[in-house]
PDB file of C-alpha atoms in Angstrom:
ATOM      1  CA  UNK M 179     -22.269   5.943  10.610  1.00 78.00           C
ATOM      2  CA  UNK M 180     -22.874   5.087   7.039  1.00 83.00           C
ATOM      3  CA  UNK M 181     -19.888   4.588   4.681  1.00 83.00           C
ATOM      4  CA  UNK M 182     -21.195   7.163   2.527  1.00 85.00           C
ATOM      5  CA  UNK M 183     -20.960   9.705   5.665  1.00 89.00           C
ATOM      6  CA  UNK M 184     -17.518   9.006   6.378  1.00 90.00           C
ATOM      7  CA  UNK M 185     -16.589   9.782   2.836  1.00 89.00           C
ATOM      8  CA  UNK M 186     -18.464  12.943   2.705  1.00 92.00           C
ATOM      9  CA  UNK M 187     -16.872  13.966   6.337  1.00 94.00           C
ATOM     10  CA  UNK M 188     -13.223  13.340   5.427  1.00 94.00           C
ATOM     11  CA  UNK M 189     -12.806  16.553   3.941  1.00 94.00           C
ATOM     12  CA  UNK M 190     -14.456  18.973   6.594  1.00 95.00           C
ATOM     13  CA  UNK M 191     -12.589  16.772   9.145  1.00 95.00           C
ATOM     14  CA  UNK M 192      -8.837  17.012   7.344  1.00 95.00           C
ATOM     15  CA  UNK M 193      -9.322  20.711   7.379  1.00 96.00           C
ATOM     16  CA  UNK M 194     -10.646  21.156  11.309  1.00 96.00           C
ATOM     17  CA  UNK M 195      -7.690  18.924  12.405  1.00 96.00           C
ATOM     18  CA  UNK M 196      -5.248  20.888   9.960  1.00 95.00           C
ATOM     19  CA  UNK M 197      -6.489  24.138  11.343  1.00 96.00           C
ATOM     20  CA  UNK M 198      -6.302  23.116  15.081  1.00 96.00           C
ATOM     21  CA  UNK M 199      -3.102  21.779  14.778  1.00 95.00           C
ATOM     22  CA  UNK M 200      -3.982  18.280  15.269  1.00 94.00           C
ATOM     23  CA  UNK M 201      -2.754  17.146  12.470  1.00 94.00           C
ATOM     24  CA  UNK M 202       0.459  18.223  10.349  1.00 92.00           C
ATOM     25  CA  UNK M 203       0.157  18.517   6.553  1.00 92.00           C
ATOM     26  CA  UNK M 204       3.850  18.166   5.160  1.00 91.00           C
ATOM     27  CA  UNK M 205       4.008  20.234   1.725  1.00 91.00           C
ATOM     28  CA  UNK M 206       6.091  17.469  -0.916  1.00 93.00           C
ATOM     29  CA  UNK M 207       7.101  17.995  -4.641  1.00 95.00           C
ATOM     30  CA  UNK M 208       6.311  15.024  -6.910  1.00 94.00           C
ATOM     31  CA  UNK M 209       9.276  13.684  -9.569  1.00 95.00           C
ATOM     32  CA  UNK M 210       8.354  11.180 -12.129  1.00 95.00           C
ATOM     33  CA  UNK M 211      11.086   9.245 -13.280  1.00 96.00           C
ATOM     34  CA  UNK M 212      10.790   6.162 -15.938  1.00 95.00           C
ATOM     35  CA  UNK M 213      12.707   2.898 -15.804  1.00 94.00           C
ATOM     36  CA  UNK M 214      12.784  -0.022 -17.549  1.00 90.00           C
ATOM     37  CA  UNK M 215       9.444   1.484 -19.340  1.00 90.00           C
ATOM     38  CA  UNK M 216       8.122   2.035 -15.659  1.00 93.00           C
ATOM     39  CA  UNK M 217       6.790   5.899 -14.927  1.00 94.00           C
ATOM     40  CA  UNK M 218       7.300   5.962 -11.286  1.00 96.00           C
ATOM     41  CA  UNK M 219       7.094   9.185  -9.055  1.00 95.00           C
ATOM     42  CA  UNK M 220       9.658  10.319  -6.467  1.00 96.00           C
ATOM     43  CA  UNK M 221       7.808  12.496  -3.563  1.00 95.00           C
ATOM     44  CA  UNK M 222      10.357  14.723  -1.859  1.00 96.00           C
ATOM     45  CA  UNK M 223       9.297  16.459   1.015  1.00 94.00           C
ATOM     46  CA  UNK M 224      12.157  17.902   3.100  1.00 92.00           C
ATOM     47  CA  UNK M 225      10.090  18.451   6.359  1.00 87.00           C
ATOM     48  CA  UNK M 226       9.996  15.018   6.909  1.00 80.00           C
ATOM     49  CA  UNK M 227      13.077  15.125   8.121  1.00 77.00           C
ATOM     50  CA  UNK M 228      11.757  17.118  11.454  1.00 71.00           C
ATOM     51  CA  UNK M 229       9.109  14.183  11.485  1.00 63.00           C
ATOM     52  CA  UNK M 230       9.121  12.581  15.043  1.00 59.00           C
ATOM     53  CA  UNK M 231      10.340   8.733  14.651  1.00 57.00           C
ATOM     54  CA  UNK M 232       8.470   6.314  16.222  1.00 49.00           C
ATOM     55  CA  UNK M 233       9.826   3.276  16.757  1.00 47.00           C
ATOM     56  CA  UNK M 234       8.161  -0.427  15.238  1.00 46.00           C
ATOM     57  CA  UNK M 235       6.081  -1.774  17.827  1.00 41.00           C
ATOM     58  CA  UNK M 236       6.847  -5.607  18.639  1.00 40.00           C
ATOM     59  CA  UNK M 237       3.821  -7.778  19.223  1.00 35.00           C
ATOM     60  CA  UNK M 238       4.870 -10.223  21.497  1.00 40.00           C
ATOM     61  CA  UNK M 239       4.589  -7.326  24.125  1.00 36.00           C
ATOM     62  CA  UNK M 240       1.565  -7.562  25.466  1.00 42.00           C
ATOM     63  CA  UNK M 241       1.249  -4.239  26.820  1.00 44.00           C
ATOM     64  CA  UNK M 242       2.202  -1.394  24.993  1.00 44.00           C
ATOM     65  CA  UNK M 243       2.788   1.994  26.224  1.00 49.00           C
ATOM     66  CA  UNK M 244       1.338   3.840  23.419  1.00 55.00           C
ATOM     67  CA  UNK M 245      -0.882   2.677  20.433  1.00 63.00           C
ATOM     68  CA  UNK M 246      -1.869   5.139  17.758  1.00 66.00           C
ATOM     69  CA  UNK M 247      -4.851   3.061  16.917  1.00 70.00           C
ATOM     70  CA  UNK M 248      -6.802   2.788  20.772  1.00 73.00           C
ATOM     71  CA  UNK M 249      -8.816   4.896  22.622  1.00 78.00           C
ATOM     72  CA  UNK M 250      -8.989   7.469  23.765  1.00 82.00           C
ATOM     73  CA  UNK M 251      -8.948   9.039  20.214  1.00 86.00           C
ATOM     74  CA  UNK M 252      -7.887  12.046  19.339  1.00 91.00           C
ATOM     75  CA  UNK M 253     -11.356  13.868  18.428  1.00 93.00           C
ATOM     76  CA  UNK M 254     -10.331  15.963  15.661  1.00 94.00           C
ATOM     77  CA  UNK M 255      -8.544  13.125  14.010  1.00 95.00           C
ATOM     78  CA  UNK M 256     -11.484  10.495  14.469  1.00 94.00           C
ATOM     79  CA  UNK M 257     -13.826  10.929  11.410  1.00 95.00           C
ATOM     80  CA  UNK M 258     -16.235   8.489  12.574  1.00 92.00           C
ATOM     81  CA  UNK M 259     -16.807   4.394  13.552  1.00 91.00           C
ATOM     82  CA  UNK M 260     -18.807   1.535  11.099  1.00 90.00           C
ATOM     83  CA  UNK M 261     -19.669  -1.755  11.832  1.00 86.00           C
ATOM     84  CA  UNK M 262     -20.375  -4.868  10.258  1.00 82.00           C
ATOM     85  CA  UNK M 263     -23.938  -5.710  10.056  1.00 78.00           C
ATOM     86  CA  UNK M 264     -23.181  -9.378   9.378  1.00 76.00           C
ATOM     87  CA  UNK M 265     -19.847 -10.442  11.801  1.00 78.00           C
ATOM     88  CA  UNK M 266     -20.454  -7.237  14.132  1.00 82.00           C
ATOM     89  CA  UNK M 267     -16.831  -6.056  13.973  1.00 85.00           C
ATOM     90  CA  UNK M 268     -16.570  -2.899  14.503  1.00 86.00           C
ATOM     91  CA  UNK M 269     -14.244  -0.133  12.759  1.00 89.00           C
ATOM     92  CA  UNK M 270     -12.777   3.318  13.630  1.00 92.00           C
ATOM     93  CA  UNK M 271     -11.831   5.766  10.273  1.00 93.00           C
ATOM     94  CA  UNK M 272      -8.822   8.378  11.291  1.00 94.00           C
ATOM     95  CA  UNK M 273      -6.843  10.712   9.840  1.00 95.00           C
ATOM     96  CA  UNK M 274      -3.347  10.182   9.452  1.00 92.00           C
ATOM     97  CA  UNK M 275      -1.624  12.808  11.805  1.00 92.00           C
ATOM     98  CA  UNK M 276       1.410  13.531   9.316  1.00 90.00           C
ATOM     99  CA  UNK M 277      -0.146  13.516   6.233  1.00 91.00           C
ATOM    100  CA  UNK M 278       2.148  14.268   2.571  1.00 91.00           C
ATOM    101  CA  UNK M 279      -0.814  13.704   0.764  1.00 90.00           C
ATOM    102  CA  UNK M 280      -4.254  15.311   2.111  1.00 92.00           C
ATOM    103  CA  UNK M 281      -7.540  13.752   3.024  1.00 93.00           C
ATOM    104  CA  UNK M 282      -5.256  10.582   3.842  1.00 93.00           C
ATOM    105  CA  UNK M 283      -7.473   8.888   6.249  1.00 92.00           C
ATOM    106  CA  UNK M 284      -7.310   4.989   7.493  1.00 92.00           C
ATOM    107  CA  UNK M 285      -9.574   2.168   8.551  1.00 90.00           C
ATOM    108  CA  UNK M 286      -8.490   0.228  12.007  1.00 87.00           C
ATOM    109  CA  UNK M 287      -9.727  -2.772  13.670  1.00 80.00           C
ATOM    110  CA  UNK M 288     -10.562  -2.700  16.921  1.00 72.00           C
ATOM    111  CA  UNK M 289      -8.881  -5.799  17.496  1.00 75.00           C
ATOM    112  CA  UNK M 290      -6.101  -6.631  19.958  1.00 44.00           C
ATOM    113  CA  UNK M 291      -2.580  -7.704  20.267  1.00 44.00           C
ATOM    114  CA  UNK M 292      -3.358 -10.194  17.656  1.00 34.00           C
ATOM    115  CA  UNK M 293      -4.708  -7.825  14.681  1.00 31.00           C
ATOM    116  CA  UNK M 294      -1.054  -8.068  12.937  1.00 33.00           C
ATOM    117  CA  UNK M 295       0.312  -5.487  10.767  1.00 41.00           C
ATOM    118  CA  UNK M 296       2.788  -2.410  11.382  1.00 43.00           C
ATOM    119  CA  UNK M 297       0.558  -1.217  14.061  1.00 47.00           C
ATOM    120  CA  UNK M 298      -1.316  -3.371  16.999  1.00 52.00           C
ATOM    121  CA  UNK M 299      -4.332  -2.644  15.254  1.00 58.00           C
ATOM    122  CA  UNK M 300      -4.733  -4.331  11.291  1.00 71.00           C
ATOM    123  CA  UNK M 301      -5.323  -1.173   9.210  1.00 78.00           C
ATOM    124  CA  UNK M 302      -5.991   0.166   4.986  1.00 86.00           C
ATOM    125  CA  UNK M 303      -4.954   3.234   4.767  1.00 89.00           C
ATOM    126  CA  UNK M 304      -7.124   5.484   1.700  1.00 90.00           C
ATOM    127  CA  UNK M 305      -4.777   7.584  -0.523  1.00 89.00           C
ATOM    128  CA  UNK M 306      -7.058   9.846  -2.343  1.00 85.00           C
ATOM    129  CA  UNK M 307      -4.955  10.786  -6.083  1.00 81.00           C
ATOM    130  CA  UNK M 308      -5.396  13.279  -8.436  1.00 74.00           C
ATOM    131  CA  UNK M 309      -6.581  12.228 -11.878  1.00 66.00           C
ATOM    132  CA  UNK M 310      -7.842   9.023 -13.514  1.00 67.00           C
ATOM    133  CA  UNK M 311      -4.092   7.238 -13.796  1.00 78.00           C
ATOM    134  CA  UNK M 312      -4.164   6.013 -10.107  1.00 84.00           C
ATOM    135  CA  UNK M 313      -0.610   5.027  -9.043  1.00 91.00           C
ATOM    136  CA  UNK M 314       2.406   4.262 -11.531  1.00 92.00           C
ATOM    137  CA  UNK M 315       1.845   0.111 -10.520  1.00 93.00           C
ATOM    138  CA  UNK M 316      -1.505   0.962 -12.192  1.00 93.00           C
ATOM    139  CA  UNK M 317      -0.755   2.062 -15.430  1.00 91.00           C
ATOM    140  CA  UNK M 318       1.437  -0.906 -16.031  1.00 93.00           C
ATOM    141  CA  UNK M 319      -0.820  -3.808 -14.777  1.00 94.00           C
ATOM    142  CA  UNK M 320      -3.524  -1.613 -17.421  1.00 92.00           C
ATOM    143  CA  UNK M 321      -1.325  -2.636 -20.385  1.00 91.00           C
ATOM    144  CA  UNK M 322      -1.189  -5.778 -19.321  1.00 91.00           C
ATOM    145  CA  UNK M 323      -3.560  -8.280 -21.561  1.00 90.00           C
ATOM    146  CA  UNK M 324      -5.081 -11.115 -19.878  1.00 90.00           C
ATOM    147  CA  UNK M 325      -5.824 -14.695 -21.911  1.00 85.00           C
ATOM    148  CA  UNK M 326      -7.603 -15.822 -18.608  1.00 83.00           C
ATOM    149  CA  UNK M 327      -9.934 -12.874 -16.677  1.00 85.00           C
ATOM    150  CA  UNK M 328     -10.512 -14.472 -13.995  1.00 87.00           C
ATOM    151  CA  UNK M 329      -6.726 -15.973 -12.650  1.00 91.00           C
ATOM    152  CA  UNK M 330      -3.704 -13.985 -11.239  1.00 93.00           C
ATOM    153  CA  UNK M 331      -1.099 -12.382 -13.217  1.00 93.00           C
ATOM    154  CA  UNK M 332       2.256 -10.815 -12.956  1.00 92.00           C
ATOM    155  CA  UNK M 333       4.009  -7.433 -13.774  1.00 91.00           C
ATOM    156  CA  UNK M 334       6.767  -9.295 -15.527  1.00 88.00           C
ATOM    157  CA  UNK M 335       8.292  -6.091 -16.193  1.00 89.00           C
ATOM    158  CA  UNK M 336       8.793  -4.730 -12.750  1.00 93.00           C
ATOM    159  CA  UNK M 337      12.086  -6.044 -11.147  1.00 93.00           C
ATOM    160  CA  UNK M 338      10.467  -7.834  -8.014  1.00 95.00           C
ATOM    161  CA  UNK M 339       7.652 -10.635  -7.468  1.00 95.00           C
ATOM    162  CA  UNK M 340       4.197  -8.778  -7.538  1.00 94.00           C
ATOM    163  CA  UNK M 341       1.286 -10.780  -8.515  1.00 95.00           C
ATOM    164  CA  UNK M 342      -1.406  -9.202  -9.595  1.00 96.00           C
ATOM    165  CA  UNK M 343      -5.838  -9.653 -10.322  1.00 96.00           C
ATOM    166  CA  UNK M 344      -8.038  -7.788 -12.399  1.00 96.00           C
ATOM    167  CA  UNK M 345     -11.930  -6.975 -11.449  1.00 95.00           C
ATOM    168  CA  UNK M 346     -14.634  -7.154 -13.749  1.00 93.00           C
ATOM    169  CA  UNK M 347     -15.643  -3.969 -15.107  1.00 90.00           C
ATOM    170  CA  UNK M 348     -18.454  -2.208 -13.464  1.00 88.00           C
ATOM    171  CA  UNK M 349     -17.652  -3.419  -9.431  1.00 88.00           C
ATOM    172  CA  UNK M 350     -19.711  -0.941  -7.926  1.00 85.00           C
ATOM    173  CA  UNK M 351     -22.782  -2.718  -9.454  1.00 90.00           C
ATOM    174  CA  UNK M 352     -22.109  -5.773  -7.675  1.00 90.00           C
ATOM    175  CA  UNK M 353     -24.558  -7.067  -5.101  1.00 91.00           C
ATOM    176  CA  UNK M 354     -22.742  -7.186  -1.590  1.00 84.00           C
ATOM    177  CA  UNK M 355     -22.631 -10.732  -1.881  1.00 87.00           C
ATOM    178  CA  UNK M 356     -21.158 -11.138  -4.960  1.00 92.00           C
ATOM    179  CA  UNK M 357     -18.973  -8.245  -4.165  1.00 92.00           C
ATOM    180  CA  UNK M 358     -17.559  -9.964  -1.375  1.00 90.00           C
ATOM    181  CA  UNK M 359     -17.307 -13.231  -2.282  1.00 93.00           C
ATOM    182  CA  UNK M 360     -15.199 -11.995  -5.765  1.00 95.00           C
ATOM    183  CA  UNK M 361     -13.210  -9.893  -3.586  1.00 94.00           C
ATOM    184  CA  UNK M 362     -12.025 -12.931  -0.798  1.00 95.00           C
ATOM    185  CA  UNK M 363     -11.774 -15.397  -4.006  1.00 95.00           C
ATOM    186  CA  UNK M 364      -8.891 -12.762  -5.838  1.00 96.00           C
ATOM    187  CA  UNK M 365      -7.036 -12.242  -2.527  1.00 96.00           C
ATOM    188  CA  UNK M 366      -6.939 -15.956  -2.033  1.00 96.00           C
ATOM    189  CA  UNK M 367      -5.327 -17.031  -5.236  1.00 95.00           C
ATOM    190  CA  UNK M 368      -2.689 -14.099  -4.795  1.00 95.00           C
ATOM    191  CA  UNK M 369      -1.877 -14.576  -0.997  1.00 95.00           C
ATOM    192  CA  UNK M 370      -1.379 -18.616  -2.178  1.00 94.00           C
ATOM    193  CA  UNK M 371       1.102 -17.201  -4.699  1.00 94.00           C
ATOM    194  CA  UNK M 372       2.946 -14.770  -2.449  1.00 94.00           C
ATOM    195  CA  UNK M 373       3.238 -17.796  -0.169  1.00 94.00           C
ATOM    196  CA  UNK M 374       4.685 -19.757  -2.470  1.00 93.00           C
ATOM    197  CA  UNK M 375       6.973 -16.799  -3.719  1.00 94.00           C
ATOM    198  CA  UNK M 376       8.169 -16.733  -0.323  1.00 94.00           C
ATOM    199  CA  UNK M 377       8.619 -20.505   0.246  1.00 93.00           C
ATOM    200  CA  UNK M 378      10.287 -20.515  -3.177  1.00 92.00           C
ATOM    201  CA  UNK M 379      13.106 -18.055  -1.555  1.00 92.00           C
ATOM    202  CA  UNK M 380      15.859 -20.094   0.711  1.00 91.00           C
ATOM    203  CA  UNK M 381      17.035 -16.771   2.795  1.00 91.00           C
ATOM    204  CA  UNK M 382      13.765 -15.661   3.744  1.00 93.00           C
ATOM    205  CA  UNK M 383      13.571 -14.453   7.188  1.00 90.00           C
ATOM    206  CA  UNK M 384      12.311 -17.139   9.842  1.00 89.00           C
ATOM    207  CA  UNK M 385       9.030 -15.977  10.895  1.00 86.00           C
ATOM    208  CA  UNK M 386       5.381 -15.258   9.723  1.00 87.00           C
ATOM    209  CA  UNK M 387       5.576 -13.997   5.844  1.00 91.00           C
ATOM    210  CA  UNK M 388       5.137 -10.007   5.187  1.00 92.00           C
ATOM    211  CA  UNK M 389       3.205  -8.872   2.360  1.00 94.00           C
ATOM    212  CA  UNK M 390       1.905  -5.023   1.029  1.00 94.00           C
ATOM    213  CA  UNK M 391      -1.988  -5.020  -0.470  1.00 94.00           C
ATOM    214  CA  UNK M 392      -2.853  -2.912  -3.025  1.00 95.00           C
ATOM    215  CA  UNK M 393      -6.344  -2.204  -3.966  1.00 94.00           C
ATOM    216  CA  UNK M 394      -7.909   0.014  -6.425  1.00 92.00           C
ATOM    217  CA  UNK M 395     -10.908   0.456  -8.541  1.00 89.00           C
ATOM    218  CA  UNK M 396      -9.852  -2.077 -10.928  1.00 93.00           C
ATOM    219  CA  UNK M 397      -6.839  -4.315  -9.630  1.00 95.00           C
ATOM    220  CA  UNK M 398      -5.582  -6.134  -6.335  1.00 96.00           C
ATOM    221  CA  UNK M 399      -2.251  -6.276  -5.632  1.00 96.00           C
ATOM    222  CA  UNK M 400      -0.189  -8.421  -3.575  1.00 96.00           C
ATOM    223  CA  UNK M 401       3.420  -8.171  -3.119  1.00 96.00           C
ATOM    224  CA  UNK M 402       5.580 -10.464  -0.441  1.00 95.00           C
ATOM    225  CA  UNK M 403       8.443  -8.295   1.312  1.00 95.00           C
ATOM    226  CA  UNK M 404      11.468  -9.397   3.100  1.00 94.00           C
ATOM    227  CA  UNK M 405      12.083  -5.965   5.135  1.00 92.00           C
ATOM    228  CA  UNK M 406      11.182  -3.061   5.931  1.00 91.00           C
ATOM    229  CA  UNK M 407      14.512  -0.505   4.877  1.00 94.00           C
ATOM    230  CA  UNK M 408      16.629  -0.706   2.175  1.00 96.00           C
ATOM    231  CA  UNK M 409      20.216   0.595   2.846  1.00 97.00           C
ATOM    232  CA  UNK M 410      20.980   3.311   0.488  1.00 96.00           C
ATOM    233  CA  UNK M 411      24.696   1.636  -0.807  1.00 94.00           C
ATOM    234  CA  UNK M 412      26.114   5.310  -1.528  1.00 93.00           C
ATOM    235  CA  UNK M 413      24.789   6.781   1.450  1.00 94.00           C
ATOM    236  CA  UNK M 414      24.432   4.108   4.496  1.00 94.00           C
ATOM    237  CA  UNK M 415      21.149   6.174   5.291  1.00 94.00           C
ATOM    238  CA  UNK M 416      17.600   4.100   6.015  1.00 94.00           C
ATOM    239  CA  UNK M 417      15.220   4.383   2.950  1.00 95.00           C
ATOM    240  CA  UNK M 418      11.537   2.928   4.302  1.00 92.00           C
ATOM    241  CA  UNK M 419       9.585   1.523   2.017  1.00 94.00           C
ATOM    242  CA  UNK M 420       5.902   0.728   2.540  1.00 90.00           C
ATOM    243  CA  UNK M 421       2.756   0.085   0.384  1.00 91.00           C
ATOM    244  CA  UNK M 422       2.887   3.225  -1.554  1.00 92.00           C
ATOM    245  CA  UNK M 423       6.039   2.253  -2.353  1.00 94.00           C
ATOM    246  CA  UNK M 424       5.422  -0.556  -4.191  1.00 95.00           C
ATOM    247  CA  UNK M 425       2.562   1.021  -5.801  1.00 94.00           C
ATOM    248  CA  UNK M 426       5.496   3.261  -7.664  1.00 94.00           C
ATOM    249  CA  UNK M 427       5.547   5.753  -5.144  1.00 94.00           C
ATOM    250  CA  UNK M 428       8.918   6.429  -3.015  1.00 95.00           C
ATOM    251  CA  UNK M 429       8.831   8.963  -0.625  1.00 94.00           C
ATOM    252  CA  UNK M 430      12.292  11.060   0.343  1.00 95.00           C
ATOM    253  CA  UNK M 431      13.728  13.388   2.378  1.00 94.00           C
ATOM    254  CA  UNK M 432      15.820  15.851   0.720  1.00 95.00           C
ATOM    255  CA  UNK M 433      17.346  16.545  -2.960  1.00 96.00           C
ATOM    256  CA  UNK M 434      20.427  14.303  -1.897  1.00 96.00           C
ATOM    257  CA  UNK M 435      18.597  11.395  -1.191  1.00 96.00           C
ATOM    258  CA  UNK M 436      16.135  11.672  -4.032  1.00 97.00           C
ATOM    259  CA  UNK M 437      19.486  11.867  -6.418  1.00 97.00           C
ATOM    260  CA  UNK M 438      21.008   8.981  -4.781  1.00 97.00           C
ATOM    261  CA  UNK M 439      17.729   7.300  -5.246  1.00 97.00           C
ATOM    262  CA  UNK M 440      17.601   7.415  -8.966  1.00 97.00           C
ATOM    263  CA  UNK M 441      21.363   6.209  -9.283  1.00 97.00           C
ATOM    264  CA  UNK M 442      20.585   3.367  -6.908  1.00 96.00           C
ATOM    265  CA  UNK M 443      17.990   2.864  -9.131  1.00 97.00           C
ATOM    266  CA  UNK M 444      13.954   1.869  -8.017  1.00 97.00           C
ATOM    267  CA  UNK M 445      13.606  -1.244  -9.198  1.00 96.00           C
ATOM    268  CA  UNK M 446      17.004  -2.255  -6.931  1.00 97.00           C
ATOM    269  CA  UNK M 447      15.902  -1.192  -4.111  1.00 97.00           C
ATOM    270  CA  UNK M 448      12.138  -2.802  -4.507  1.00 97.00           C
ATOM    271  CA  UNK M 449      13.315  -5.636  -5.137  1.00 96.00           C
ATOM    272  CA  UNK M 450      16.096  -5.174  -2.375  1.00 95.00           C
ATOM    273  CA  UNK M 451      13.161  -5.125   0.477  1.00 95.00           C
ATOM    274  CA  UNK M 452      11.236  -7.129  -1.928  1.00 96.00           C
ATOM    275  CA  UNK M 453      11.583 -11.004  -3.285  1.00 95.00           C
ATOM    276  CA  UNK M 454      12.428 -12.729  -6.752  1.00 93.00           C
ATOM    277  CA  UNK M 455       9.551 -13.256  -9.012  1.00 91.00           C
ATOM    278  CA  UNK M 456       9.111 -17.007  -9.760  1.00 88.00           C
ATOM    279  CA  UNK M 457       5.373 -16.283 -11.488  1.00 72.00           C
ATOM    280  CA  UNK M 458       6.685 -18.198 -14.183  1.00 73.00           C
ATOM    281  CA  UNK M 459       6.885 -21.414 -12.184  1.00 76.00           C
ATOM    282  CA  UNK M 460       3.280 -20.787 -10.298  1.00 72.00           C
ATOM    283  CA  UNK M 461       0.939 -19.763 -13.192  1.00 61.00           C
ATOM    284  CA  UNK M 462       2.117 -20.043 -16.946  1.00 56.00           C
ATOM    285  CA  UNK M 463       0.313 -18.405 -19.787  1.00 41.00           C
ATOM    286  CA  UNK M 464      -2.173 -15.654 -17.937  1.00 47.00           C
ATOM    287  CA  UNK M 465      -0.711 -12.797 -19.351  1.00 44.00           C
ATOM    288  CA  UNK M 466       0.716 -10.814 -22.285  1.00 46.00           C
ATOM    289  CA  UNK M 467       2.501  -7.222 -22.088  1.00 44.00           C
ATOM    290  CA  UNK M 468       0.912  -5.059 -24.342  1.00 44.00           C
ATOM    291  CA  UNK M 469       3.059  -2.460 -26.250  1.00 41.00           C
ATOM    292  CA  UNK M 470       4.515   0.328 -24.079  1.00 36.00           C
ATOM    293  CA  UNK M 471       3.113   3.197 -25.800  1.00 34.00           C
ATOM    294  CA  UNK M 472       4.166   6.761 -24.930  1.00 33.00           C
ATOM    295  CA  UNK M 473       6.949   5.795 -22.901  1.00 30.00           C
TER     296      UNK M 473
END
């Protein structure tokens, strides 16, 4: 299949599944709550909490009993396969099975034990959002002015190390080339910060270094993590915190937990699954925050 097919089947496909019960749509609420000059938005959506938990798979099994990500696929959750004209590799686009948000669909290797991430299978998952804001993370790396274009910056304003680089206007005009060779050059310079974040920190975990990627139409995020929960101090409860997360995004359960969230505060708990920014020490003089208007 085409890209362009996929996108144009992801809608017909999120309904079928919907309808035969292959895949659950959890209704959520959405919150926006400002810190520290930050809009972020809460989700609550109290049928999670009837949301079967599946445990984190470890990777040094070789065999696992049950991977989301292989074949045989669930037909009314597969939207369709690409490949790679150039290296051959070869992808499969699915729907995520509980979706909060619809027409949330992923792209999965179809690599083996050693494809990393949360899964056994590397993965992006596509969040499709209404309006022209994009997520809160967005909106603050947008006021952000740049004296270089072309280096990495950081969200100096966020409470956590999250470095940050800006495309050149008008992307989809690029040549595929050019497109991918700007592309591998801005994830380089920020995964060779969020190393060095992480080397900078003298607790980090021992281990291979964890890290959330953020892409949209205009910015690439990178942002090193040291866990995956945060421990809710007034509650002892779990709070996981992925990608969406960290793109100013925080998903809970119920009304108590959203409450106890705000007290905790979002920019503790970020940075409590999160690391210290030491931007400052890496790359001096790339940025300047703009007036926070309308905050």
């Amino acid at each position: 299949m085409q890209h362009s097919d996929i996108i144009t089947k992801v809608s017909s496909s999120f309904d079928n599944a919907l309808k035969t019960g292959d895949l659950l749509f959890f209704p959520s609420t959405v919150e926006n709550h400002i810190e520290a000059d930050v809009e972020y938005q809460i989700r609550l959506c109290p049928a999670l909490q009837n949301k079967p938990v599946l445990p984190t798979p470890h990777f040094e099994i070789k065999n696992l009993k049950y991977d989301p990500f292989a074949p045989p696929y669930n037909a009314n959750l597969l939207v369709g396969e690409l490949k790679d004209v150039e290296s051959q590799e070869e992808f499969v686009v699915l729907l995520n099975k509980y979706a909060v948000v619809p027409r949330h669909f992923l792209l999965v290797t179809k690599g083996g034990d050693n494809s990393g991430a949360s899964q056994a299978h590397k993965h992006i998952q596509f969040i499709p959002l209404d309006g022209d804001d994009g997520p809160p993370i967005e909106r603050v790396a947008r006021r952000t002015q740049l004296e270089h274009q072309d280096r990495p910056f950081s969200l100096t304003q966020l409470a956590y190390a999250s470095h940050t680089y800006r495309f050149p206007s008008r992307l989809d005009t690029y040549p595929p080339e050019q497109l991918e060779a700007l592309l591998a050059n801005a994830f380089l310079q920020l995964l060779d910060l969020t190393i060095s974040t992480i080397r900078h920190d003298p607790d980090y975990p021992a281990g291979s270094p964890s890290y959330n990627v953020i892409i949209t139409l205009d910015h690439l995020h990178i942002i090193p993590r040291r866990q995956e929960n945060y421990i809710l101090q007034e509650s002892g409860d779990k709070l996981s915190v992925n990608a969406l997360g960290y793109a100013g995004m925080l998903l809970v359960k119920s009304e108590e937990e959203l409450e106890i969230v705000k007290r905790e505060t979002i920019g503790k708990i970020l940075r409590g699954v999160g690391l210290a920014s030491v931007h400052d020490l890496q790359v001096e003089g790339t940025s300047l925050e703009a007036p926070l208007a309308g905050l």
